[in-house]
Amino acid sequence: MATSTSFQAGTSSVVPIRVQDGRLELLDQRRIPDAIEYFDATELDEICFAIKSMIVRGAPAIGAAAALGLAFEAKRLVLSAAGRVDFFEKLERARDRLQATRPTAVNLSWDTDLVFRFAEKERNSQAPLDVLTGKMVEYAQWILVRYGETCKQIGEYGADLVGQSASILTHCNAGALAACGWGTALGVIRSAHRRGAQLTVFVDETRPRQQGSRLTTWELLADGITPTLVTDSMAGHLMANRKVDLVIVGADRIARNGDAANKIGTYTLAVVANAHKVPFYVAAPLSTIDPAIESGSQIPIEEREASEVTIINDKEICPPGVQVYNPAFDVTPANLITAFITESGVLRPPFHSAIEKALNARKLTP
Amino acid sequence: MATSTSFQAGTSSVVPIRVQDGRLELLDQRRIPDAIEYFDATELDEICFAIKSMIVRGAPAIGAAAALGLAFEAKRLVLSAAGRVDFFEKLERARDRLQATRPTAVNLSWDTDLVFRFAEKERNSQAPLDVLTGKMVEYAQWILVRYGETCKQIGEYGADLVGQSASILTHCNAGALAACGWGTALGVIRSAHRRGAQLTVFVDETRPRQQGSRLTTWELLADGITPTLVTDSMAGHLMANRKVDLVIVGADRIARNGDAANKIGTYTLAVVANAHKVPFYVAAPLSTIDPAIESGSQIPIEEREASEVTIINDKEICPPGVQVYNPAFDVTPANLITAFITESGVLRPPFHSAIEKALNARKLTP
């Protein structure tokens, strides 16, 4: 049984996803750094709301939370379903509802599919459903723990790239909060810091939801790294003044050719890094690769509500009548990416074959 | 005598800088769109505070406000100075204090120098100081009115470039508020709209001070143009999806070679526009060109306080202990600029000779 300490973020004792007294609890990331509050996401309605409203966010964290949410829903379905056939039909609908909450990050579909298929193997067996659902919860917890372990592997490979001294720019939050533990992009920074590397870390504030200024700074401070916060538009100025040695970001979905969707603004950052010959790394677990899509043009880009842009701290910042365009992600083409940092090593171009090889080796069950 | 209606912004009846009952009043741009309030900047301390705190902002508006501020200070010095020599010494110190308020925009130095030199011609004459200071106020008012006229000329030249239909992205506020009337970049949009052009206008919110979401949207709505607000980091995504035909921005200082300082984020935008072959125009009066500097590396970049980034709507958005880097401007090299739109026409590369020619023709007095 996973204990909450497995998912500790650096020196912080705060756990983004926890199973406690038979309930699924999510650290409410909307409230950080103001408050450390947990949201009870044990019911299907609640976990769906938590994902949509970004109480939980970050591709791996969404995937793990949804996997746990589906397993908890399965436990309830044992009590309410009219027999085995009905149980599996309702479980499938629950999976579909979870997968529809957010379209871009692939881990959500991937991890809920894993849990669903794990159960489905017993569709035509005689295995008691309460035993099966207990195993589903354990499997979903393995997915969660596994992300934390994966991130530490990513961290080690990334730390080799970073070396003993570097000035790093990161965008959004690809830390313990987003990735169930150590973090992907922040996992690399964390691992390099633990090795004693001298780091300057520039953090993009990441409008509109400010995951950089609210979450990434908070995680880095907890680890004893003093971040330097900048607005998103400063990247070009920083690089023109040679203040950035490398960029590291996470990813929400990676196509077979290496095109990568990530938080809006990542593409702009990649273009600017390319113009200044600054290496641009994407740190992500292999489960963020979507084997079903060949290129980034097939990745659906979520558009979110206008109020994310127009309201800050409960107050409208612009006059009434303004239209807003608010895509939550963008796609960085593979040719702007120097390398992917994954749990099975650093993948370099040509990405298509490197990704193919890594996918074939990935481990789906304990 | 200039009347306030000369500086009307489009269909809005709000005047950014006005002389009323012998007082210099500035529309408090920190409060827009929440409130229309005027700040009394008649005293030297007040006008310096107004410039530093961005009650008045935008290179031309700062220049005109400071010119008026110096003229008003001259009127007071007539009463307090111990003779003609003392008057000119104190006037020079007042000019220096004004010029030290913000380092990047050249119009501040340029326009206060114009007013000072206008006065200095009478240093050794017998002309009564009260008559001289009256003329200084008139001259400063001419500078203010002249910016409005200049912007309309910029608007006409720019509208020719825009044509009958375009999707335009702009950054910060280079409108009536920033440029004493019609506006520079927004002047072009305004003039094209008046000609009946079908325009889609994307407005960068422009963190940290949000001149885009607060001011530019407000001006456009007043003109009957519905803007589409985006966060600064979305430029790449917009361009990758072919949603932007051209970018128009203003400038705070232009070097002889065509390198241009403007609001932070402009350089990032120019790099991204260049990568997508989207034309990138800088609209500015010739007084924004600094003949004293050869290239952008000589332009001082103001760094402003951390609280601009960390506090929004009176609330800290990040945890305590975060460092902030907050350059207020960046420099876009001439090679990323398609053309300058000025009151004497569109300047195209090679910029050095085009700028030289335009500077030789500019008019400094009524």
XYZ file of C-alpha atoms in Angstrom:
732
model
C 0.000 0.000 0.000
C 1.386 3.355 -1.004
C 1.899 5.807 1.792
C 1.642 9.492 1.307
C 5.319 10.023 2.028
C 6.148 8.348 -1.280
C 4.951 11.430 -3.102
C 6.773 14.078 -1.115
C 7.864 17.058 -3.117
C 11.478 17.698 -2.284
C 11.804 19.024 1.209
C 8.145 19.984 1.276
C 5.880 17.602 3.134
C 2.898 18.410 0.954
C 1.424 15.560 -1.053
C -0.546 16.409 -4.227
C -2.609 13.171 -4.413
C -3.325 10.945 -1.430
C -5.500 8.001 -0.496
C -6.491 8.291 3.126
C -9.159 6.405 5.094
C -10.534 5.004 1.851
C -10.945 8.432 0.268
C -9.208 10.076 -2.667
C -7.936 13.511 -1.701
C -6.353 16.081 -3.971
C -4.310 19.071 -2.898
C -6.284 22.041 -4.246
C -3.707 23.586 -6.594
C -5.957 26.569 -7.250
C -5.300 27.768 -3.707
C -1.512 27.451 -3.580
C 0.445 29.320 -2.221
C -2.331 30.875 -0.145
C -3.653 27.705 1.455
C -2.895 24.001 1.762
C -6.329 22.427 1.412
C -7.402 18.999 0.252
C -10.412 18.383 -1.956
C -12.320 15.133 -1.563
C -12.477 13.618 -5.049
C -13.730 10.155 -4.111
C -17.009 10.451 -6.041
C -17.059 10.514 -9.855
C -18.666 13.967 -9.994
C -15.978 15.355 -7.718
C -12.992 13.895 -9.548
C -14.402 15.143 -12.866
C -14.887 18.591 -11.374
C -11.394 18.519 -9.859
C -9.799 17.794 -13.233
C -11.888 20.316 -15.193
C -11.350 23.106 -12.698
C -7.639 22.339 -12.310
C -7.741 21.452 -8.637
C -5.442 18.743 -9.952
C -3.378 19.599 -13.032
C -0.291 18.467 -14.890
C -0.483 15.551 -17.294
C 0.831 12.785 -14.972
C -1.113 14.027 -11.929
C -4.334 14.180 -13.945
C -3.684 10.670 -15.232
C -3.001 9.204 -11.797
C -5.899 11.045 -10.140
C -8.303 9.885 -12.852
C -7.026 6.306 -12.587
C -7.693 6.402 -8.850
C -11.045 8.087 -9.438
C -12.087 5.296 -11.803
C -11.032 2.630 -9.310
C -12.991 4.325 -6.523
C -16.006 4.595 -8.820
C -15.666 0.856 -9.507
C -15.911 0.179 -5.771
C -19.193 2.075 -5.633
C -20.501 0.344 -8.761
C -20.130 -3.035 -7.059
C -22.847 -1.869 -4.658
C -25.156 -0.213 -7.203
C -24.778 -2.236 -10.421
C -27.387 -4.803 -11.430
C -24.954 -7.614 -12.072
C -21.643 -8.057 -13.854
C -22.725 -6.846 -17.293
C -24.194 -3.665 -15.848
C -21.048 -3.131 -13.748
C -18.806 -3.152 -16.814
C -21.172 -0.961 -18.839
C -21.274 1.622 -16.069
C -17.521 1.398 -15.557
C -17.002 2.111 -19.250
C -19.287 5.147 -19.044
C -17.386 6.385 -15.999
C -14.106 6.020 -17.900
C -15.599 7.946 -20.839
C -16.770 10.725 -18.545
C -13.328 11.028 -16.993
C -11.624 11.034 -20.380
C -13.900 13.828 -21.593
C -12.933 16.219 -18.798
C -9.861 17.590 -20.573
C -8.834 16.825 -24.145
C -5.132 17.614 -24.532
C -3.069 15.652 -21.996
C -2.863 12.030 -23.066
C -2.077 10.585 -19.632
C -5.714 11.029 -18.645
C -6.862 8.620 -21.364
C -3.842 6.426 -21.026
C -4.068 5.819 -17.280
C -7.852 5.393 -17.161
C -7.566 2.957 -20.071
C -4.939 1.006 -18.144
C -7.231 0.672 -15.140
C -10.248 -0.134 -17.311
C -8.418 -2.801 -19.287
C -7.006 -4.221 -16.062
C -10.622 -4.731 -14.921
C -11.930 -5.839 -18.295
C -9.703 -8.893 -18.335
C -12.079 -10.207 -15.675
C -15.267 -9.290 -17.567
C -16.019 -12.904 -18.428
C -14.398 -14.540 -15.403
C -15.962 -15.567 -12.105
C -13.652 -13.362 -10.000
C -15.717 -11.574 -7.328
C -16.194 -7.881 -8.213
C -15.256 -6.627 -4.745
C -11.931 -8.426 -5.005
C -11.441 -7.035 -8.518
C -12.170 -3.440 -7.472
C -9.769 -3.758 -4.548
C -7.099 -4.758 -7.052
C -8.086 -1.828 -9.309
C -7.427 0.597 -6.469
C -4.054 -1.051 -5.840
C -3.212 -0.853 -9.537
C -4.151 2.829 -9.706
C -1.980 3.439 -6.664
C 0.867 1.676 -8.436
C 0.383 4.075 -11.360
C 0.661 6.963 -8.926
C 3.759 5.642 -7.168
C 5.274 4.703 -10.491
C 5.057 8.325 -11.725
C 7.096 9.409 -8.723
C 9.754 6.775 -9.447
C 9.715 7.613 -13.134
C 10.305 11.274 -12.336
C 13.361 10.426 -10.256
C 14.777 8.522 -13.224
C 14.000 11.507 -15.462
C 15.703 13.692 -12.874
C 18.883 11.638 -12.944
C 19.153 11.593 -16.737
C 18.382 15.306 -16.840
C 20.904 16.169 -14.154
C 23.606 14.631 -16.339
C 22.654 17.087 -19.066
C 22.533 20.074 -16.735
C 26.013 19.515 -15.360
C 27.634 21.411 -12.501
C 26.410 24.902 -13.271
C 23.567 26.246 -15.378
C 21.023 28.964 -15.796
C 17.709 27.289 -16.574
C 14.406 28.732 -17.746
C 11.221 26.754 -17.150
C 7.589 27.376 -18.031
C 4.428 26.424 -16.133
C 4.734 23.804 -13.390
C 6.171 20.435 -14.258
C 7.030 19.644 -10.673
C 5.944 17.361 -7.886
C 2.471 18.888 -8.015
C 2.044 18.104 -11.702
C 3.757 14.756 -11.758
C 2.920 12.932 -8.532
C 6.210 13.450 -6.815
C 9.618 14.605 -7.931
C 8.498 16.275 -11.145
C 9.541 16.144 -14.785
C 11.154 19.475 -15.758
C 11.401 20.436 -12.081
C 12.531 16.901 -11.302
C 15.600 17.566 -13.434
C 16.259 20.824 -11.606
C 15.671 19.114 -8.253
C 18.042 16.244 -9.049
C 20.740 18.594 -10.344
C 20.388 20.694 -7.184
C 20.734 17.596 -4.985
C 23.949 16.775 -6.790
C 25.248 20.195 -5.807
C 24.915 21.948 -9.167
C 25.012 25.738 -9.054
C 21.684 26.714 -10.595
C 19.971 29.919 -11.555
C 16.331 29.131 -12.219
C 14.142 31.554 -14.138
C 10.452 30.790 -13.778
C 7.904 32.064 -16.329
C 4.842 33.213 -14.440
C 2.698 31.324 -17.001
C -0.389 33.321 -17.627
C -3.287 32.899 -17.427
C -3.308 30.429 -14.510
C 0.103 31.394 -13.114
C 1.357 27.929 -12.398
C 4.871 29.388 -12.581
C 4.472 32.209 -10.096
C 2.204 30.267 -7.747
C 3.329 26.646 -7.915
C 6.820 26.351 -9.377
C 8.248 29.091 -7.171
C 6.593 27.444 -4.164
C 8.127 24.061 -4.927
C 11.580 25.491 -5.588
C 11.573 27.528 -2.386
C 10.626 24.393 -0.450
C 13.716 22.757 -1.934
C 15.996 25.606 -0.981
C 16.318 26.961 -4.521
C 15.545 30.680 -4.834
C 13.745 31.127 -8.149
C 13.790 34.285 -10.236
C 10.303 35.015 -11.455
C 9.809 36.664 -14.854
C 6.759 37.408 -16.964
C 6.260 35.121 -19.959
C 7.205 37.812 -22.438
C 10.704 38.284 -20.996
C 12.167 35.098 -22.478
C 13.522 36.843 -25.560
C 15.179 39.592 -23.552
C 16.752 37.046 -21.174
C 18.163 35.009 -24.037
C 19.359 38.028 -26.010
C 21.322 38.960 -22.901
C 22.736 35.414 -22.648
C 21.126 34.772 -19.292
C 19.696 31.346 -20.178
C 21.820 28.248 -20.825
C 18.937 25.869 -21.380
C 15.159 25.612 -21.284
C 13.388 22.633 -19.705
C 9.637 22.146 -19.885
C 7.215 19.275 -19.388
C 4.672 17.960 -21.891
C 1.001 17.037 -22.045
C 1.090 14.888 -25.168
C 3.895 13.870 -27.495
C 3.284 12.562 -31.016
C 5.286 9.707 -32.552
C 7.299 12.201 -34.584
C 8.310 14.187 -31.474
C 5.910 17.123 -31.780
C 4.937 18.004 -28.215
C 1.907 19.752 -26.751
C 2.511 21.637 -23.531
C 1.153 24.651 -21.650
C 0.374 27.662 -23.843
C 3.507 29.722 -24.367
C 5.836 26.747 -24.701
C 5.916 27.096 -28.485
C 6.773 30.812 -28.305
C 9.561 29.918 -25.876
C 10.861 27.200 -28.204
C 10.950 29.575 -31.182
C 12.898 32.128 -29.160
C 15.278 29.485 -27.768
C 15.898 28.234 -31.292
C 16.660 31.756 -32.513
C 19.318 32.036 -29.789
C 20.611 28.450 -30.110
C 19.607 27.751 -26.506
C 19.001 23.997 -25.977
C 15.323 23.221 -25.460
C 14.547 20.051 -23.488
C 11.219 18.363 -22.901
C 11.119 16.182 -19.774
C 8.268 13.684 -19.699
C 7.425 10.100 -18.807
C 6.938 7.746 -21.744
C 3.227 7.599 -20.924
C 2.969 11.148 -22.257
C 3.768 9.815 -25.710
C 0.598 9.038 -27.627
C 1.335 6.118 -29.949
C -1.968 6.734 -31.729
C -0.866 9.981 -33.325
C 1.777 10.593 -35.870
C 2.205 14.369 -35.536
C 1.260 17.366 -33.404
C -1.449 18.508 -35.798
C -3.579 15.633 -34.466
C -3.408 16.849 -30.866
C -6.667 18.510 -29.755
C -6.016 21.896 -28.133
C -8.328 22.716 -25.250
C -9.786 26.218 -25.175
C -10.730 27.412 -21.720
C -13.060 30.082 -20.432
C -12.420 33.802 -20.898
C -12.508 34.476 -17.180
C -9.104 32.818 -16.737
C -7.645 35.758 -18.659
C -9.947 38.572 -17.600
C -10.243 37.908 -13.866
C -7.267 37.893 -11.509
C -7.703 37.611 -7.765
C -11.485 37.811 -8.147
C -11.377 41.095 -10.025
C -11.979 41.916 -13.711
C -8.854 43.489 -15.183
C -10.346 44.579 -18.494
C -13.439 46.501 -19.566
C -16.663 44.634 -20.368
C -17.174 43.631 -23.998
C -13.708 42.244 -24.682
C -13.438 38.940 -26.555
C -10.878 36.459 -25.315
C -9.013 33.680 -27.056
C -7.693 31.257 -24.452
C -6.052 28.112 -25.810
C -4.620 26.194 -22.854
C -1.859 24.463 -24.828
C 0.218 24.802 -27.944
C 2.295 22.405 -29.993
C 6.054 22.652 -30.309
C 7.269 20.936 -33.461
C 9.956 18.298 -33.021
C 12.546 20.322 -34.933
C 12.623 22.909 -32.120
C 13.254 20.271 -29.438
C 16.855 19.386 -28.602
C 15.992 16.178 -26.746
C 13.385 14.419 -24.631
C 14.382 13.450 -21.120
C 12.479 10.273 -20.194
C 12.745 7.508 -17.614
C 14.505 5.345 -20.159
C 17.084 7.952 -21.046
C 17.591 10.977 -23.242
C 15.956 10.641 -26.652
C 17.673 12.595 -29.415
C 16.775 13.120 -33.079
C 15.725 11.457 -35.228
C 12.867 11.260 -32.740
C 10.611 8.932 -34.659
C 12.897 5.923 -34.243
C 14.061 6.909 -30.741
C 10.442 7.184 -29.581
C 9.483 3.929 -31.265
C 12.268 2.102 -29.466
C 11.445 3.635 -26.073
C 7.744 2.852 -26.440
C 8.454 -0.782 -27.138
C 10.327 -1.018 -23.859
C 7.844 0.681 -21.545
C 6.404 -1.200 -18.587
C 2.645 -1.088 -18.072
C 2.072 -3.256 -15.005
C 3.945 -3.906 -11.737
C -4.447 77.840 -26.634
C -4.948 74.117 -26.931
C -8.279 72.872 -25.796
C -8.769 69.460 -24.325
C -10.923 68.314 -27.221
C -7.861 68.346 -29.459
C -6.635 65.191 -27.768
C -9.769 63.100 -27.945
C -9.176 59.396 -28.305
C -11.395 58.167 -31.098
C -14.986 58.210 -30.022
C -13.980 58.388 -26.393
C -14.171 61.804 -24.814
C -11.413 61.083 -22.338
C -8.325 63.258 -22.564
C -5.038 61.855 -21.227
C -3.251 65.188 -20.632
C -5.036 68.475 -20.081
C -4.296 72.032 -19.023
C -7.258 73.402 -17.146
C -7.533 76.541 -15.007
C -3.792 76.922 -15.068
C -3.189 73.386 -13.791
C -1.628 70.359 -15.452
C -3.893 67.348 -15.075
C -3.128 63.780 -16.081
C -5.619 60.975 -16.543
C -4.541 58.372 -13.993
C -3.777 55.428 -16.291
C -3.214 53.128 -13.309
C -6.943 53.241 -12.610
C -8.311 52.544 -16.092
C -10.718 50.877 -16.828
C -12.025 51.026 -13.251
C -12.123 54.798 -12.881
C -11.655 58.002 -14.860
C -9.693 60.182 -12.466
C -7.334 63.072 -13.036
C -4.123 63.592 -11.104
C -2.907 67.142 -10.514
C 0.690 67.197 -11.771
C 1.250 70.944 -11.706
C 4.056 70.839 -9.131
C 7.460 69.363 -9.964
C 7.211 66.674 -7.264
C 3.839 65.589 -8.619
C 4.826 65.411 -12.271
C 7.948 63.411 -11.355
C 5.831 61.043 -9.266
C 3.256 60.750 -12.061
C 5.916 59.687 -14.573
C 7.715 57.268 -12.234
C 4.512 55.590 -11.089
C 3.072 55.410 -14.606
C 0.066 57.620 -13.956
C 1.158 58.919 -17.337
C 2.961 56.437 -19.623
C 3.827 55.915 -23.263
C 6.849 57.629 -24.751
C 5.076 60.612 -26.396
C 2.716 61.192 -23.459
C 5.606 61.158 -20.996
C 7.486 63.604 -23.206
C 4.574 66.030 -23.533
C 3.628 65.787 -19.858
C 7.212 66.435 -18.783
C 7.506 69.372 -21.190
C 4.381 70.878 -19.655
C 5.641 70.047 -16.176
C 8.889 71.907 -16.844
C 7.008 74.931 -18.178
C 4.767 75.008 -15.115
C 7.806 74.711 -12.871
C 9.321 77.674 -14.729
C 6.265 79.763 -13.857
C 6.767 78.989 -10.175
C 10.508 79.690 -10.397
C 9.793 83.227 -11.569
C 8.297 83.834 -8.134
C 10.933 82.006 -6.071
C 14.213 82.482 -7.938
C 16.757 85.083 -6.792
C 17.227 86.651 -10.191
C 17.783 85.517 -13.742
C 20.898 83.401 -13.148
C 19.250 81.550 -10.298
C 16.112 81.022 -12.415
C 18.059 79.287 -15.165
C 20.102 77.210 -12.728
C 16.962 75.998 -11.010
C 15.228 75.410 -14.324
C 18.135 73.237 -15.419
C 17.944 71.220 -12.184
C 14.203 70.775 -12.687
C 14.846 69.499 -16.214
C 17.470 67.080 -14.880
C 15.081 65.796 -12.236
C 12.380 65.207 -14.838
C 14.799 63.478 -17.173
C 15.921 61.136 -14.383
C 12.427 59.821 -13.685
C 12.540 57.118 -16.368
C 15.584 56.186 -18.437
C 14.410 54.365 -21.550
C 11.935 56.487 -23.523
C 13.815 59.237 -25.315
C 10.862 61.596 -25.719
C 11.156 62.546 -22.068
C 14.641 63.953 -22.584
C 13.880 65.232 -26.031
C 10.785 67.238 -25.146
C 12.133 68.650 -21.890
C 15.301 69.650 -23.754
C 13.189 71.404 -26.367
C 11.421 73.449 -23.703
C 14.641 74.150 -21.834
C 16.496 75.273 -24.948
C 13.506 77.387 -25.943
C 13.913 79.222 -22.634
C 17.695 79.270 -22.687
C 17.782 81.369 -25.814
C 16.608 84.184 -23.553
C 19.166 83.502 -20.782
C 21.187 86.592 -21.650
C 18.371 88.738 -23.003
C 16.281 91.334 -21.174
C 12.970 89.545 -21.928
C 10.827 89.507 -18.749
C 10.767 86.040 -17.186
C 6.990 85.998 -16.718
C 6.535 86.606 -20.435
C 9.114 83.915 -21.210
C 7.460 81.312 -18.973
C 4.083 82.051 -20.525
C 5.631 81.299 -23.900
C 7.203 78.117 -22.488
C 3.766 76.844 -21.477
C 2.461 77.651 -24.959
C 5.400 75.862 -26.537
C 4.870 72.774 -24.367
C 1.221 72.820 -25.360
C 2.287 72.942 -28.985
C 4.408 69.831 -28.368
C 1.331 68.101 -26.952
C -0.963 69.117 -29.800
C 1.717 68.297 -32.303
C 1.911 64.679 -31.068
C -1.797 64.297 -31.772
C -1.382 65.650 -35.304
C 1.690 63.511 -35.851
C -0.222 60.412 -34.812
C -2.941 61.121 -37.356
C -0.274 61.318 -40.060
C 1.203 58.044 -38.795
C -2.309 56.604 -38.881
C -2.816 57.541 -42.516
C 0.491 56.089 -43.685
C -0.143 52.976 -41.640
C -3.687 52.519 -42.932
C -2.268 52.345 -46.448
C -0.151 49.396 -45.337
C -3.019 47.659 -43.551
C -5.327 47.734 -46.544
C -8.971 46.670 -46.600
C -8.800 43.628 -44.392
C -6.279 42.398 -41.841
C -5.740 40.520 -38.641
C -3.413 42.606 -36.484
C -1.598 41.785 -33.258
C -0.466 44.613 -31.003
C 1.433 44.718 -27.723
C 1.112 47.120 -24.808
C -0.732 50.388 -25.390
C 0.460 52.661 -28.159
C -2.843 54.490 -28.356
C -4.333 57.855 -27.558
C -3.404 57.382 -23.916
C 0.258 56.807 -24.713
C 0.627 59.305 -27.504
C -1.478 62.351 -26.665
C -4.342 61.640 -28.995
C -4.851 59.277 -31.895
C -2.018 56.897 -31.031
C 0.904 55.379 -32.892
C 0.299 51.619 -33.345
C -3.344 52.075 -32.322
C -3.477 55.198 -34.472
C -2.829 52.992 -37.477
C -5.585 50.594 -36.413
C -7.919 53.526 -35.729
C -7.255 55.146 -39.115
C -7.699 51.853 -40.966
C -10.970 51.251 -39.109
C -12.209 54.734 -40.045
C -11.510 53.929 -43.675
C -13.778 50.915 -43.339
C -11.134 48.198 -43.178
C -12.300 44.845 -41.798
C -10.013 44.300 -38.837
C -9.431 41.556 -36.331
C -7.333 42.976 -33.517
C -5.500 40.685 -31.105
C -4.311 42.503 -27.997
C -1.470 41.102 -25.849
C -2.394 41.626 -22.223
C 1.163 42.923 -21.619
C 2.266 41.756 -18.244
C 3.228 42.981 -15.779
C 1.310 46.270 -16.002
C -1.419 45.014 -18.339
C -1.559 48.006 -20.600
C -3.041 45.714 -23.244
C -5.896 44.241 -21.239
C -6.658 47.471 -19.366
C -5.907 50.304 -21.770
C -5.764 49.079 -25.362
C -8.988 47.094 -25.085
C -10.639 50.126 -23.496
C -9.570 52.426 -26.322
C -10.596 49.984 -29.031
C -14.021 49.372 -27.505
C -14.573 53.136 -27.366
C -13.892 53.203 -31.098
C -16.319 50.404 -31.861
C -13.624 47.797 -32.471
C -14.086 44.579 -30.471
C -10.609 43.428 -29.480
C -9.609 39.836 -28.836
C -7.486 39.674 -25.730
C -4.719 37.066 -25.478
C -1.957 36.436 -22.975
C 1.525 37.471 -24.096
C 2.669 33.907 -24.512
C 0.034 33.077 -27.141
C 1.706 34.958 -29.994
C 3.510 31.886 -31.303
C 0.390 29.750 -31.271
C -1.607 32.470 -33.067
C 1.016 32.821 -35.771
C 1.547 29.078 -36.183
C -2.197 28.900 -36.859
C -1.955 31.756 -39.391
C -4.216 34.021 -37.382
C -2.000 37.107 -37.609
C -1.325 39.046 -40.824
C 0.836 41.724 -39.263
C 2.155 43.010 -35.948
C 2.181 46.721 -35.103
C 3.797 48.102 -31.981
C 4.995 51.488 -30.758
C 8.492 52.393 -29.563
C 10.181 54.147 -26.675
C 13.525 54.844 -28.289
C 14.896 54.131 -31.746
C 18.617 54.132 -32.522
C 20.060 55.538 -35.749
C 20.485 52.026 -37.124
C 16.810 51.161 -36.533
C 17.139 49.088 -33.358
C 14.038 49.921 -31.301
C 13.325 49.726 -27.574
C 9.715 49.105 -26.646
C 7.698 47.511 -23.847
C 9.107 44.229 -22.561
C 7.898 41.365 -24.713
C 8.201 43.238 -27.986
C 11.458 41.476 -28.828
C 9.990 38.030 -28.162
C 7.076 38.974 -30.419
C 9.434 40.173 -33.158
C 11.428 36.921 -33.062
C 8.240 34.891 -33.363
C 6.868 37.108 -36.156
C 10.141 36.734 -38.021
C 10.011 32.936 -37.678
C 6.551 33.008 -39.308
C 7.348 35.699 -41.884
C 4.675 37.948 -40.382
C 5.437 41.639 -41.122
C 6.499 43.520 -37.987
C 5.860 47.272 -38.015
C 6.963 49.897 -35.514
C 4.799 53.030 -35.497
C 6.417 56.052 -33.863
C 6.906 59.784 -34.239
C 10.349 60.907 -35.385
C 10.959 62.338 -31.912
C 11.280 58.756 -30.670
C 14.452 58.434 -32.715
C 17.507 59.256 -30.623
C 20.109 60.767 -32.939
C 22.688 60.441 -30.172
C 22.854 56.679 -30.313
C 24.033 54.448 -33.073
C 22.541 51.125 -31.952
C 20.161 49.514 -29.478
C 22.949 48.330 -27.197
C 23.290 51.954 -26.056
C 19.677 52.187 -24.881
C 19.378 52.019 -21.074
C 16.768 49.455 -20.008
C 14.788 50.436 -16.939
C 14.270 47.752 -14.302
C 11.180 48.246 -12.197
C 10.127 46.995 -8.792
C 9.310 43.355 -8.090
C 5.822 44.181 -6.864
C 4.691 44.882 -10.440
C 5.084 41.167 -11.099
C 4.186 39.700 -7.717
C 1.118 41.776 -6.824
C -2.051 41.841 -8.928
C -5.159 43.621 -7.763
C -3.542 44.331 -4.397
C -2.789 40.686 -3.694
C 0.501 38.738 -3.732
C 0.295 35.947 -6.287
C 3.491 34.154 -5.319
C 5.036 32.894 -2.102
C 7.397 35.116 -0.117
C 11.094 34.784 -0.892
C 10.864 34.820 -4.678
C 13.336 36.957 -6.604
C 11.990 38.937 -9.524
C 13.653 40.248 -12.652
C 11.515 43.003 -14.122
C 13.009 44.831 -17.101
C 10.374 47.259 -18.390
C 11.649 47.298 -21.973
C 13.609 45.269 -24.458
C 15.376 46.062 -27.703
C 14.247 44.705 -31.061
C 17.121 44.721 -33.560
C 16.492 46.489 -36.836
C 16.732 43.273 -38.855
C 13.485 42.023 -37.285
C 11.587 45.200 -38.195
C 9.806 45.331 -41.541
C 9.312 49.103 -41.536
C 8.837 52.151 -39.348
C 5.607 54.073 -39.758
C 6.307 57.752 -39.033
C 4.654 61.093 -39.675
C 6.895 61.592 -42.675
C 6.074 58.253 -44.234
C 7.039 54.602 -44.082
C 10.759 54.054 -43.555
C 12.103 50.834 -45.019
C 15.552 49.225 -44.904
C 18.290 50.190 -45.115
C 17.125 52.055 -42.024
C 20.287 54.007 -41.342
C 19.921 56.203 -44.408
C 16.103 56.335 -44.234
C 16.266 57.513 -40.622
C 19.012 60.022 -41.385
C 16.909 61.568 -44.130
C 13.753 61.707 -42.008
C 15.595 63.261 -39.059
C 16.971 66.030 -41.224
C 13.433 66.973 -42.204
C 11.786 67.008 -38.791
C 10.200 70.176 -37.456
C 11.062 71.282 -33.939
C 9.111 74.522 -33.483
C 5.700 75.826 -34.591
